[in-house]
XYZ file of C-alpha atoms in Angstrom:
647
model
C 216.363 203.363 2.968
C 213.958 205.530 1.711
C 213.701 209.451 2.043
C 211.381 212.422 1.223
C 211.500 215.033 -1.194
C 212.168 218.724 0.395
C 212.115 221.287 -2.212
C 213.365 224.148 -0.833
C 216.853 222.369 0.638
C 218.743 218.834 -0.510
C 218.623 217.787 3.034
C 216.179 214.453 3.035
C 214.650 212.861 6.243
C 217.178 209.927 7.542
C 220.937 210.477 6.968
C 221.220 210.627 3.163
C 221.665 214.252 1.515
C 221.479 214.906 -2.369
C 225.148 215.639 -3.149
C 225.849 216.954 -6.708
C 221.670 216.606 -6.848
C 221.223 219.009 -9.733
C 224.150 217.072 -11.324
C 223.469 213.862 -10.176
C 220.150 213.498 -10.301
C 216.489 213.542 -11.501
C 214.425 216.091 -9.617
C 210.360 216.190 -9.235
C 209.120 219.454 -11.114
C 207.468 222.226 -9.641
C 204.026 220.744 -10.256
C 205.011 217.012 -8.114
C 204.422 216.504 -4.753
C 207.160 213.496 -4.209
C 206.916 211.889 -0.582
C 209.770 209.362 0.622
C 210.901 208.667 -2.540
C 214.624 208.199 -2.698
C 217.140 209.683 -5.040
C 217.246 208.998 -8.666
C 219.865 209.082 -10.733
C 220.218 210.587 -14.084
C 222.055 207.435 -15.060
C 218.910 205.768 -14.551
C 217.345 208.737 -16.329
C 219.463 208.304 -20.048
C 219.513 204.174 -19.821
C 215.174 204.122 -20.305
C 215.676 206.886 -22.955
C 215.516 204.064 -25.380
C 212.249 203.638 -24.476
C 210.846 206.372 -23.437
C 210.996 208.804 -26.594
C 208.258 206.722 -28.872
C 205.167 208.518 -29.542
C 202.043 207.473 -31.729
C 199.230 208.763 -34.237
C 195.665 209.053 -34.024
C 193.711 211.078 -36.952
C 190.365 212.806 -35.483
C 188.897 214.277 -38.182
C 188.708 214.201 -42.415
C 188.926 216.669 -44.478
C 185.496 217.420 -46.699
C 188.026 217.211 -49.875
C 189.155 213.776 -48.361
C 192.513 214.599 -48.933
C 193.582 215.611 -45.726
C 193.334 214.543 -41.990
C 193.749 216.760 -38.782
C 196.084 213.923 -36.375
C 196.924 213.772 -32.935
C 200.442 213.530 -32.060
C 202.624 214.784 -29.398
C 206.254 216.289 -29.980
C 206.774 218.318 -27.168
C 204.908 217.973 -23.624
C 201.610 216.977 -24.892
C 199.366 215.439 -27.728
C 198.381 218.569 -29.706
C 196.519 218.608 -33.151
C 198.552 218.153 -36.469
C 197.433 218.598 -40.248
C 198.740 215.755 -42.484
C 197.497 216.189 -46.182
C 199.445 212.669 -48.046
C 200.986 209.425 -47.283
C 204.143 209.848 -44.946
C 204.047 213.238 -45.453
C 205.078 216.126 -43.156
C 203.049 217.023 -40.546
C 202.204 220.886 -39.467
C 201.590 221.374 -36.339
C 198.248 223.522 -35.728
C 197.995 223.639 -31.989
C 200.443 224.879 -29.633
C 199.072 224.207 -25.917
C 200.122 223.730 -22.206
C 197.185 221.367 -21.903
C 196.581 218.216 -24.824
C 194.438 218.840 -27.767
C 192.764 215.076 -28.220
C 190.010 215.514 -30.756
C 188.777 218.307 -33.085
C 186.138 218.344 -36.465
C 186.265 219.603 -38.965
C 183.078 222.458 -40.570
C 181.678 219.492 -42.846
C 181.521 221.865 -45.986
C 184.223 223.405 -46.964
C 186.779 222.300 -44.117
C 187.840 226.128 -43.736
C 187.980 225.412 -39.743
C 188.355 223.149 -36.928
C 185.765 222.404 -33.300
C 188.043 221.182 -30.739
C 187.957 220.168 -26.924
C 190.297 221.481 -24.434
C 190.373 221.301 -20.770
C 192.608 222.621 -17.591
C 194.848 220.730 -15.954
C 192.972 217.318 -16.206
C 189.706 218.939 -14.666
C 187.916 216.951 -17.706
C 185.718 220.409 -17.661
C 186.239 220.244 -21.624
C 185.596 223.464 -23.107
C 184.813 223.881 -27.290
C 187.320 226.470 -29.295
C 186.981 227.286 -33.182
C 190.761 227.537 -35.054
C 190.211 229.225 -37.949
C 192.710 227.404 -40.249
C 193.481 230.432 -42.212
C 194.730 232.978 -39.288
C 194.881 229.736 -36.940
C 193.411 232.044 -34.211
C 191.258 229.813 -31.604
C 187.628 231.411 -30.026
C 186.144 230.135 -26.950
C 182.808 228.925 -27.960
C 181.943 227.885 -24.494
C 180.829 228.883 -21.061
C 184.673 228.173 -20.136
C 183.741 227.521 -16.823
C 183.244 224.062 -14.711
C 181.098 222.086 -17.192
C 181.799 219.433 -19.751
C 181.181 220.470 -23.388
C 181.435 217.982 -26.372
C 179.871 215.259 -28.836
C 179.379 217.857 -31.088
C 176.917 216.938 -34.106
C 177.360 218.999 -37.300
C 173.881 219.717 -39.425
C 174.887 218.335 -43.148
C 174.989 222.435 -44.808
C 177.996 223.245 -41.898
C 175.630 225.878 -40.617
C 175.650 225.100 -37.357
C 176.235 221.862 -34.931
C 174.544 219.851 -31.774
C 176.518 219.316 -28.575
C 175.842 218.265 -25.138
C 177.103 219.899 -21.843
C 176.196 219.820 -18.251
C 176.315 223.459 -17.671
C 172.710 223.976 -16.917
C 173.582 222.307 -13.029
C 176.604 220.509 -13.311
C 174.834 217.446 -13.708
C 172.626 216.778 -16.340
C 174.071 216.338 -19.443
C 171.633 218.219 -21.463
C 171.892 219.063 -25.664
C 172.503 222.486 -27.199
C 172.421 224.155 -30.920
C 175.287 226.264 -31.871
C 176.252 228.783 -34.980
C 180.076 229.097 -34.173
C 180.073 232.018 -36.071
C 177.641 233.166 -33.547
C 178.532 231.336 -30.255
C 176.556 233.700 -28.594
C 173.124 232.649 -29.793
C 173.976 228.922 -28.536
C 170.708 227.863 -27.181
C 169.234 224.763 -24.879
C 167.000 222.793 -26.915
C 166.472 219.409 -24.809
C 167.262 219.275 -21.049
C 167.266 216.126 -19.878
C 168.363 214.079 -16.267
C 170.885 212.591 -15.728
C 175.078 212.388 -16.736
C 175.111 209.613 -19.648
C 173.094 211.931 -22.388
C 174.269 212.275 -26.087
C 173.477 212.601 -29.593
C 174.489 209.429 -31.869
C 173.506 211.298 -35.266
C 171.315 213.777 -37.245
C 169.221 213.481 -40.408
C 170.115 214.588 -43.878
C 167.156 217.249 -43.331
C 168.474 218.624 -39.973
C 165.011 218.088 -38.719
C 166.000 214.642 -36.346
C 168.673 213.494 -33.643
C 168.788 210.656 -32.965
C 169.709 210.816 -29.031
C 171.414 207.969 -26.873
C 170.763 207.643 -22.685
C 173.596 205.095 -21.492
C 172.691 203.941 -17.635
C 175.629 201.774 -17.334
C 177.942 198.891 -19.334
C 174.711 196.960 -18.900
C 171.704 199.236 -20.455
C 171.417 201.984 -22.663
C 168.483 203.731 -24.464
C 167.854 205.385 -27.791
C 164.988 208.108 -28.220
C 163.926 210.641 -31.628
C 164.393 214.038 -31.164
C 162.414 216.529 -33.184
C 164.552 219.641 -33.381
C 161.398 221.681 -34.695
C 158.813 220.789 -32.283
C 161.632 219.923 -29.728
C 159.593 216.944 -28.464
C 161.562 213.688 -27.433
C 159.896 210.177 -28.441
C 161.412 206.994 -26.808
C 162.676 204.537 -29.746
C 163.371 201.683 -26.841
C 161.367 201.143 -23.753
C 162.747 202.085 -21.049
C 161.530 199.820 -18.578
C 163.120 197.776 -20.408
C 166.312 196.486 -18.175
C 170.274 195.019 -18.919
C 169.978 195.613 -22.641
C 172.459 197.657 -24.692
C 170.737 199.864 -27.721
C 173.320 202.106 -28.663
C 175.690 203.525 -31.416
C 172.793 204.554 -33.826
C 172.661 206.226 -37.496
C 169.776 206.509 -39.581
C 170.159 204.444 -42.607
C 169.372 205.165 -46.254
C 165.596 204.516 -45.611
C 164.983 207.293 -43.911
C 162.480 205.122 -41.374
C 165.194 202.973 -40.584
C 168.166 203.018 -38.803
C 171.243 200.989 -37.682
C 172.721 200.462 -34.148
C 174.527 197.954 -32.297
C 172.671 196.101 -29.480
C 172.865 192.776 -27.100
C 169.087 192.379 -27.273
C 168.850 188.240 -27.357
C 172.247 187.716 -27.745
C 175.192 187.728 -25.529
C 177.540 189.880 -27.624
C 176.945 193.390 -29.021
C 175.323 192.757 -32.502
C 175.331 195.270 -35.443
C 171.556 195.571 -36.288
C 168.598 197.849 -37.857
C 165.158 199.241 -36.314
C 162.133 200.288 -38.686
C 160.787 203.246 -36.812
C 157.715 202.450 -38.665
C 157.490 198.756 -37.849
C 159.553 198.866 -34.972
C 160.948 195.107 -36.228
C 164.524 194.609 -35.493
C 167.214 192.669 -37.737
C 170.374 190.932 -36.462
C 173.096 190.887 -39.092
C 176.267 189.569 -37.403
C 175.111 186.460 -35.379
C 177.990 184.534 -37.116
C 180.605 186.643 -35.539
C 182.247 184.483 -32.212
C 182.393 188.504 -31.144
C 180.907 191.875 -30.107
C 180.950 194.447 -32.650
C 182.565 197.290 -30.677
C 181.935 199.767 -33.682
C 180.999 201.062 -36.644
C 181.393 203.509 -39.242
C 178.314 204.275 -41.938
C 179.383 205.870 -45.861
C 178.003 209.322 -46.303
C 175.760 208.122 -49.075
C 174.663 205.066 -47.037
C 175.693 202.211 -49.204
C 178.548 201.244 -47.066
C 179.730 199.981 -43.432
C 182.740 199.168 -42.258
C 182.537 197.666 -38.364
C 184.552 196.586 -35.683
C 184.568 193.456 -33.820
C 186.190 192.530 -30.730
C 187.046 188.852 -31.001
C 189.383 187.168 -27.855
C 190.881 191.171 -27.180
C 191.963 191.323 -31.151
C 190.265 193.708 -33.225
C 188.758 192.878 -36.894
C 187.187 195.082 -39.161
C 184.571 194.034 -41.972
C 182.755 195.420 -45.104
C 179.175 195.402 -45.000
C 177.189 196.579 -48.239
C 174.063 198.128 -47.099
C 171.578 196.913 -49.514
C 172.293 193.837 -49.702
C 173.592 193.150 -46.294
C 176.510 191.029 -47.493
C 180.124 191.236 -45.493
C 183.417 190.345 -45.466
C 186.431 190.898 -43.406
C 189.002 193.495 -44.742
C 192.224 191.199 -44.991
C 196.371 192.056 -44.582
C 195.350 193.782 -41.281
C 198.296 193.253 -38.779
C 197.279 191.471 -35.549
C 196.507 194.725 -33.015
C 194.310 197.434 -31.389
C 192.135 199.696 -34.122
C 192.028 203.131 -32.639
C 189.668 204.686 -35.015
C 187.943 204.793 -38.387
C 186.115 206.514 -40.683
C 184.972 207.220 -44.482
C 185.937 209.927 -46.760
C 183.150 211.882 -47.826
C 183.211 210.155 -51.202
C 183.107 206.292 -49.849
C 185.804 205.228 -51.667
C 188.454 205.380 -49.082
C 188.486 204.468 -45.116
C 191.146 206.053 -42.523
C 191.758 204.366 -39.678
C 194.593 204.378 -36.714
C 195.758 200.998 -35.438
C 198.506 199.500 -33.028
C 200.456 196.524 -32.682
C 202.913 195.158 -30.336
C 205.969 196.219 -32.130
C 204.205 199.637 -33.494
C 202.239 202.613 -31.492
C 199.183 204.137 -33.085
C 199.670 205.025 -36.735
C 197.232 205.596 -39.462
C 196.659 203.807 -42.631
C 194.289 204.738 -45.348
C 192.522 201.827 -47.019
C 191.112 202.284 -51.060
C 188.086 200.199 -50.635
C 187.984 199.986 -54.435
C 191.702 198.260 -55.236
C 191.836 197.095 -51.361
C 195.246 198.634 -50.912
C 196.048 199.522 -47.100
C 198.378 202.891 -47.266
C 200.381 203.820 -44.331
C 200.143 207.612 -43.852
C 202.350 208.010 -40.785
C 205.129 205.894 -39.404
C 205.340 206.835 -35.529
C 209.235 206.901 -34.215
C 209.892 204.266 -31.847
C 212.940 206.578 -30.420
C 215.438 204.111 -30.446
C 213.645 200.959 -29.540
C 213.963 198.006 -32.345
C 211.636 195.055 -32.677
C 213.971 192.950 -31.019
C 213.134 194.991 -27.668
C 209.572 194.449 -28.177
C 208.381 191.709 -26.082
C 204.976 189.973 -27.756
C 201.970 189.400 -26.200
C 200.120 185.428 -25.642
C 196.950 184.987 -24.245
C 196.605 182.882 -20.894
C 193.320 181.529 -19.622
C 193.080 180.228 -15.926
C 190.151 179.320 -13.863
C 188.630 181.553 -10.664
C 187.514 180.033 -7.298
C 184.017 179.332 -9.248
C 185.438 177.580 -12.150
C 184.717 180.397 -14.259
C 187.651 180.514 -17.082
C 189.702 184.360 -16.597
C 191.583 185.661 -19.568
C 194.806 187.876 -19.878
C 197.476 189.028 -22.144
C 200.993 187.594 -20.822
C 204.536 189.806 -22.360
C 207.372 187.435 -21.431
C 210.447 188.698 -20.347
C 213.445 189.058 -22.601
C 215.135 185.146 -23.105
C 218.536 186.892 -22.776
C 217.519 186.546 -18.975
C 217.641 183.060 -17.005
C 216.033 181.754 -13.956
C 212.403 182.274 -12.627
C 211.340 186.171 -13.666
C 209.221 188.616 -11.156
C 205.997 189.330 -12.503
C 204.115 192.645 -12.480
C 200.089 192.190 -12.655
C 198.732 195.455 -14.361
C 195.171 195.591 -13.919
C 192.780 198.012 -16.252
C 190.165 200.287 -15.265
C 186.626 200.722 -16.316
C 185.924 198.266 -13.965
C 184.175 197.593 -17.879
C 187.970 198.775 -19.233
C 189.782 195.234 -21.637
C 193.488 194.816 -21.692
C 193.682 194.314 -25.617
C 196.796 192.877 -27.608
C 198.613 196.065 -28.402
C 202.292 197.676 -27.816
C 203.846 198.021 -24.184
C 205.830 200.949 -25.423
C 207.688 202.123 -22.576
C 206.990 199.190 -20.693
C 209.059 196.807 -22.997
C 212.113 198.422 -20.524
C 210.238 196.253 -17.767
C 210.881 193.326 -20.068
C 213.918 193.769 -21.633
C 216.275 195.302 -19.119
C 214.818 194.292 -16.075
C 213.897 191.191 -16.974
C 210.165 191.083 -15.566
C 207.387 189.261 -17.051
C 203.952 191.856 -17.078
C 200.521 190.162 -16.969
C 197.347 192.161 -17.939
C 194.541 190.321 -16.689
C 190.914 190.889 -17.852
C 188.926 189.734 -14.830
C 185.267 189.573 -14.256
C 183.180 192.559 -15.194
C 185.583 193.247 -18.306
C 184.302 194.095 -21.646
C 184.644 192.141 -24.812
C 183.362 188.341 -23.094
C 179.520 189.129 -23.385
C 177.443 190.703 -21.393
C 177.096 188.120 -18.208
C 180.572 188.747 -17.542
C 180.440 192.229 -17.526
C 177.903 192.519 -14.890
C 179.454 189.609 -12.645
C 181.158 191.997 -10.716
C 178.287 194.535 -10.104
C 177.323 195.641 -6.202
C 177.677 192.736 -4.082
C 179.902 190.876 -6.275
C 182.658 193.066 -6.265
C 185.219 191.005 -4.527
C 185.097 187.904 -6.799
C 187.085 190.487 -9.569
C 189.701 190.331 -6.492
C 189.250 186.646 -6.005
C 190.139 186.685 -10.035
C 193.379 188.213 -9.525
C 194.066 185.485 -6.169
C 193.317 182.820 -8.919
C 196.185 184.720 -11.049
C 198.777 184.403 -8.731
C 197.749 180.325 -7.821
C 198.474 180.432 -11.914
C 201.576 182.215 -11.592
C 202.866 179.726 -8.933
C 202.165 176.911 -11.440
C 204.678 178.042 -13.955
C 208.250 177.711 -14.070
C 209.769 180.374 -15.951
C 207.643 182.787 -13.477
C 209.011 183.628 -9.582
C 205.989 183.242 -7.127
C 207.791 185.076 -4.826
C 208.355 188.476 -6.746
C 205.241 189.655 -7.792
C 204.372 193.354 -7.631
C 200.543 194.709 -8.313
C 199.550 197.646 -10.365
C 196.400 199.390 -11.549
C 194.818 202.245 -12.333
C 190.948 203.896 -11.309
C 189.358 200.746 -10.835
C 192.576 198.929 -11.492
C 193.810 200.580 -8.523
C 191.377 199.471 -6.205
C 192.183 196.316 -7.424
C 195.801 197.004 -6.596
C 194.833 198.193 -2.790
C 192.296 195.444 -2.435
C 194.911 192.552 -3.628
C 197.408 194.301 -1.137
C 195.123 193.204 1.888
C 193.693 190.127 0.761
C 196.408 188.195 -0.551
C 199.322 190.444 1.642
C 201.475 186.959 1.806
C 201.604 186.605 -1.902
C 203.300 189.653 -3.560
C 206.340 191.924 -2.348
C 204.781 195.023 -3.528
C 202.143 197.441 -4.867
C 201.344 200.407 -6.967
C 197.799 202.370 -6.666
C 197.230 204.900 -9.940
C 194.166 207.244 -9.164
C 192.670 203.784 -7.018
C 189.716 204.287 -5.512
C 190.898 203.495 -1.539
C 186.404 203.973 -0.313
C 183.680 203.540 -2.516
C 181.673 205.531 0.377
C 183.864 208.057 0.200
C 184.492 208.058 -3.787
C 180.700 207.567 -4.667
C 179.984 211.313 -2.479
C 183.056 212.972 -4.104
C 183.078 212.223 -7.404
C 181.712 214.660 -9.586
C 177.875 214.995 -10.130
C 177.970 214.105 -13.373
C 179.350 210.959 -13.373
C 177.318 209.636 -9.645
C 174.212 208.271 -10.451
C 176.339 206.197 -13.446
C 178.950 205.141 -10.975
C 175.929 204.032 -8.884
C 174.599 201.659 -10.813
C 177.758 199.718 -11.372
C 178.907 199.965 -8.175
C 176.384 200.184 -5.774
C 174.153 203.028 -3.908
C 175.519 204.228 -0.766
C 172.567 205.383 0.453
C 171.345 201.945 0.386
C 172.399 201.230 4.175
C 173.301 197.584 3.423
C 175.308 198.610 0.280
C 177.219 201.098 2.451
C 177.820 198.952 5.399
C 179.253 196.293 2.313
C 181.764 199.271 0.921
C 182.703 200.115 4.438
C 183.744 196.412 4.994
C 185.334 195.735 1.073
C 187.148 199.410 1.879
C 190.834 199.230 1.715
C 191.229 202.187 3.592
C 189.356 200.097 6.586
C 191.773 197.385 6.142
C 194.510 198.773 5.818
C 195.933 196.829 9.140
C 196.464 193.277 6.421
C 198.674 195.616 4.173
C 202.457 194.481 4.773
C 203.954 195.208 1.768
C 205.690 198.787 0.415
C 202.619 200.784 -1.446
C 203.003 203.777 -4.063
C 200.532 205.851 -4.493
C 199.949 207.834 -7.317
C 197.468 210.776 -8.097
C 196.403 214.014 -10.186
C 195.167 216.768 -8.134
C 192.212 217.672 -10.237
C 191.081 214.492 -10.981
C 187.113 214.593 -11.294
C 186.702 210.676 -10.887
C 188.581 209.303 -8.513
C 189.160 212.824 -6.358
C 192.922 213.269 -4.808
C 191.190 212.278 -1.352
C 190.921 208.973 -2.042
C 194.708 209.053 -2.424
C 195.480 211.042 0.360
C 193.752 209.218 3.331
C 195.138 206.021 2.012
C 198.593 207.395 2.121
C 197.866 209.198 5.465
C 196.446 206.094 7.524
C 199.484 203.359 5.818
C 201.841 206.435 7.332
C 200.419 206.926 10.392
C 200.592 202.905 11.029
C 204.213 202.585 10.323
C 203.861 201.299 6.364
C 206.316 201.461 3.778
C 204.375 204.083 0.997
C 205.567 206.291 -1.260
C 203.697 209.350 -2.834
C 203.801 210.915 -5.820
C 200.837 213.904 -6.783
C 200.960 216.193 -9.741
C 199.351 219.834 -9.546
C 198.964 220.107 -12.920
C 196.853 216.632 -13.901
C 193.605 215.065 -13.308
C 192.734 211.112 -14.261
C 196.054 209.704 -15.142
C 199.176 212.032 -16.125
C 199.211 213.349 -19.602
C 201.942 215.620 -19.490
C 205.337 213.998 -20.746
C 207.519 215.388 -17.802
C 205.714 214.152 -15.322
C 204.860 210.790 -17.133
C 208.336 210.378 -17.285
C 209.182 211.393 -13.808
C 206.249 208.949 -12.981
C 208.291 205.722 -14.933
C 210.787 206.633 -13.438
C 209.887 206.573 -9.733
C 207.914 203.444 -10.616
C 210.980 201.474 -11.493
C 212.929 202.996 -8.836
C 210.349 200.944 -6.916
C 210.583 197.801 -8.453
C 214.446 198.005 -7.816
C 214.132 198.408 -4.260
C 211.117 196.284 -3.747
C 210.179 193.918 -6.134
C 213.903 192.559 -7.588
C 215.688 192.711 -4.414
């Protein structure tokens, strides 16, 4: 039986009361809103401790000196920013916040202080603050108000940097000059249209950006800015349609520079363009991958890149000159986070994860290829043994067309045929990638079910037909993808047909409501994270930034035929085929995916007699980032499972 949460008594709705509840059990905080889910108990509570209490590393920024690193890490509520100047060193916490601190740079000179992004309660409306790492007092360098501020661009002397922000209307994402000494004087130089504006990199001289328009997954655009003259020259043409050109910095020939691109090709290649010429060169055909990134020397002589090869990340040496490269060996098998030189080129940083290890960061001496470890993440008390390991599946779709996912068995100390939870990314152009489960390794090891992350049509990482095989009027053959899944799942005999519970968040969690109707007869039970129940609906709420991008991978709905195809694909309008329990989850101030789309979902599944739980927090936006109600969210999740997925 399930109940609802009333905060102000212990009295729930049927004939169940919380006795002892403030001894007995877990209660919602004040910032969750907690709808007919039942009790939990602080048994529950202590046994995923284990697993609950790792935490990870990411370093955003090098020190000029390239000595030092400002990290991300979180010890109390939320990831905050952390100096860390040696190998396993101590770590000094420099930010003390309510909200997370995820990236900051450092002033590319002397390193005396810190740019970093902060927003409110999820809102996304990132605002730019200056610590000054001497009296570690933060400045508001921005409006403060509801636009987005970031991709800041420091000129080479430290004088000043480039950003973008969409305060002009909300909108268009144009690019501004700013002294932080003199925030005050920050001035527009380029206003452009449209949400997917942003500067890629700056000459030595100060005098060039070098300015990137993405459109969608599909097509992006690269143009010259003259910050002098402040006129805008189009590198690519932009008439030009379903071709990446992104990811650009000007090379050691100052007419030239490099970028990655799918132009001919249908992976991401790393490549250069004579401004001069305007010839292009291809310099990893060889690779059977994209190159998802890169990373260029200060002096120019060296990259280091990224490929994405079947969801496992490489990374290679490139000398400039003579375009040679080679892949930088003793790498574990996992995800890389981030990368970067040190100011002199002799050393690399970079954060990477593996299935037995969250984020940590490693420094690599490029000159005696030594990989250093530099931090060495706690794992609370989870051991390797716990960890379950990831093997890629492949199965075919209703068209033949081969689907790919990461499968984490569940622990062999269990026997008989296991449920399965399906976890489906977002994006839709999101990958599930071979990393850690973290706290999901108590799905696998305690309760014994097996977790499939699927990376259906319209994923990255598989070239760039498959990325756009879900776009507009193809969006239901990703769902078809996931029917496919479960025909799979059937097929195999350490897996339970029968028991198989859907999960997924943003895009993934349309997924989630979609598979609920269309394949009703095949799972017990659902979870919806941020899901996206109307694409009418979601495409006129979402903010105005991000819905002319949204469009073009989705769909216009002002296009009456488009419309009239959301209003049939809609979940919310068939919400009459949903059987099975739903649990909905979703941040108040989410700018994406706004809390409607949660709300009339849960409100027309009520009203028609379903089984649906709700759970919103106050305090978060896209996703919950805050660790008490990430762990209040785990737990209601497998409070779920136990009544409606193992039973």
């Amino acid at each position: 039986m399930i109940y609802k949460y009333i905060f102000s008594v212990l009295l729930f709705s049927g004939t169940v009361m919380f006795s002892q509840a403030n001894n007995d059990n877990v209660l919602p905080n004040e910032n969750l809103i907690a709808e007919n889910i039942p009790v939990i108990p602080k048994s529950l509570n202590e046994k995923i401790k284990k697993y609950s209490e790792s935490r990870g590393a990411n370093f955003t920024s090098i020190h000029p000196n390239g000595k030092e690193v400002i990290m991300v890490t979180r010890f109390g509520s939320t990831n905050q920013l952390h100096q860390l100047s040696r190998a396993l060193g101590n770590r000094k916490q420099i930010t003390f916040f309510d909200e997370p601190v995820n990236s900051a740079d450092y002033e590319p000179v002397k390193g005396e202080y810190l740019v970093y992004s902060k927003d409110i309660g999820g809102n996304e409306f990132g605002q730019l603050f200056k610590l000054d790492l001497k009296t570690m007092e933060s400045k508001l360098l921005t409006d403060g108000g509801r636009s987005q501020n970031g991709g800041v661009m420091w000129k080479k002397d430290g004088s000043g940097f480039y950003f973008s922000s969409t305060k002009r209307n909300g909108g268009d994402r144009d690019i501004y000059y700013m002294n932080p000494l003199k925030p005050e004087t920050a001035q527009l130089v380029l206003d452009v249209k449209g949400g997917g504006w942003g500067i890629n990199d700056i000459s030595n001289d100060g005098k060039r950006l070098l300015i990137g328009e993405y459109v969608s997954a599909n097509e992006s655009h690269l143009y010259l800015f003259n910050t002098e003259t402040g006129k805008l020259e189009p590198i690519t043409d932009r008439n030009e349609k379903q071709i990446v050109q992104g990811t650009a910095n000007f090379g050691k020939n100052t007419d030239e520079f490099w970028y990655v691109t799918d132009r001919d090709n249908e992976f991401n290649r790393l490549a250069t363009f004579n401004l001069k010429t305007k010839k292009i060169s291809y310099y990893t055909s060889d690779i059977p991958g994209e190159v998802s990134d890169y990373t260029i020397s200060k002096d120019k002589s060296k990259i280091v890149f990224q490929t994405n090869e079947s969801g496992v990340n490489k990374m290679y040496l490139m000398d400039t000159v003579t375009k040679k490269y080679s892949e930088i060996k003793d790498l574990p098998i996992g995800l890389i986070n981030n990368f970067d030189f040190t100011d002199d080129g002799k050393s690399l940083f970079f954060s990477q994860s593996t299935f037995d290890s969250s984020a940590d960061i490693y420094r690599l001496d490029l000159t005696a290829k030594k990989i250093e470890r530099w931090t060495e993440s706690e794992q609370g008390e989870m051991q390797k043994a716990d960890m379950s390991q990831p093997k890629l599946i492949e199965w075919k779709s209703f068209d033949g067309l081969k689907i790919s996912g990461f499968y984490y068995p569940a622990s062999s100390k269990f026997t008989g045929k296991r449920p399965v939870l399906i976890n489906i990314h977002g994006g839709p152009e999101g990958q599930s990638m071979a990393s850690s489960l973290g706290s999901g390794n108590y799905y696998t090891n305690e309760m014994g079910v097996a977790l499939i992350y699927p990376n259906v049509r319209g994923s990255s990482g598989f070239g760039k037909t498959y990325i756009a095989s879900d776009n507009g009027f193809n969006r239901m053959n990703s769902v078809k993808d996931i029917g496919a899944l479960l025909d799979w799942i059937a097929k195999q005999p350490e897996l339970d047909k029968d028991r198989i519970m859907i999960m997924g968040g943003s895009y993934g969690g349309f997924m989630t409501l979609a598979t609920a109707y269309e394949y009703a007869d095949k799972i017990r039970c659902s979870v919806d994270i941020v899901g996206i129940s109307d694409f009418n609906t979601f495409l006129k709420n979402t903010e105005e930034y991000r819905r002319d991008l949204r469009r073009v991978e989705y769909g216009d709905e002002r296009d009456p035929k488009m419309s009239a195809f959301f209003t049939k694909i809609a979940p919310l309008n068939n919400t009459d085929k949903i059987k099975k329990p739903m649990f909905i989850i979703q941040g108040t101030n989410d700018p994406r995916v706004p809390v409607t789309e949660a709300t009339q979902m849960r409100d027309k599944l009520k009203a028609q007699g379903n089984t649906v739980w709700y759970l919103e927090a106050k305090n978060e936006g896209h996703g919950f980032r805050k660790k008490e109600n990430i762990d209040f969210q785990r737990l209601t999740v497998i409070r779920f499972m136990q009544e409606f997925l193992l039973k």
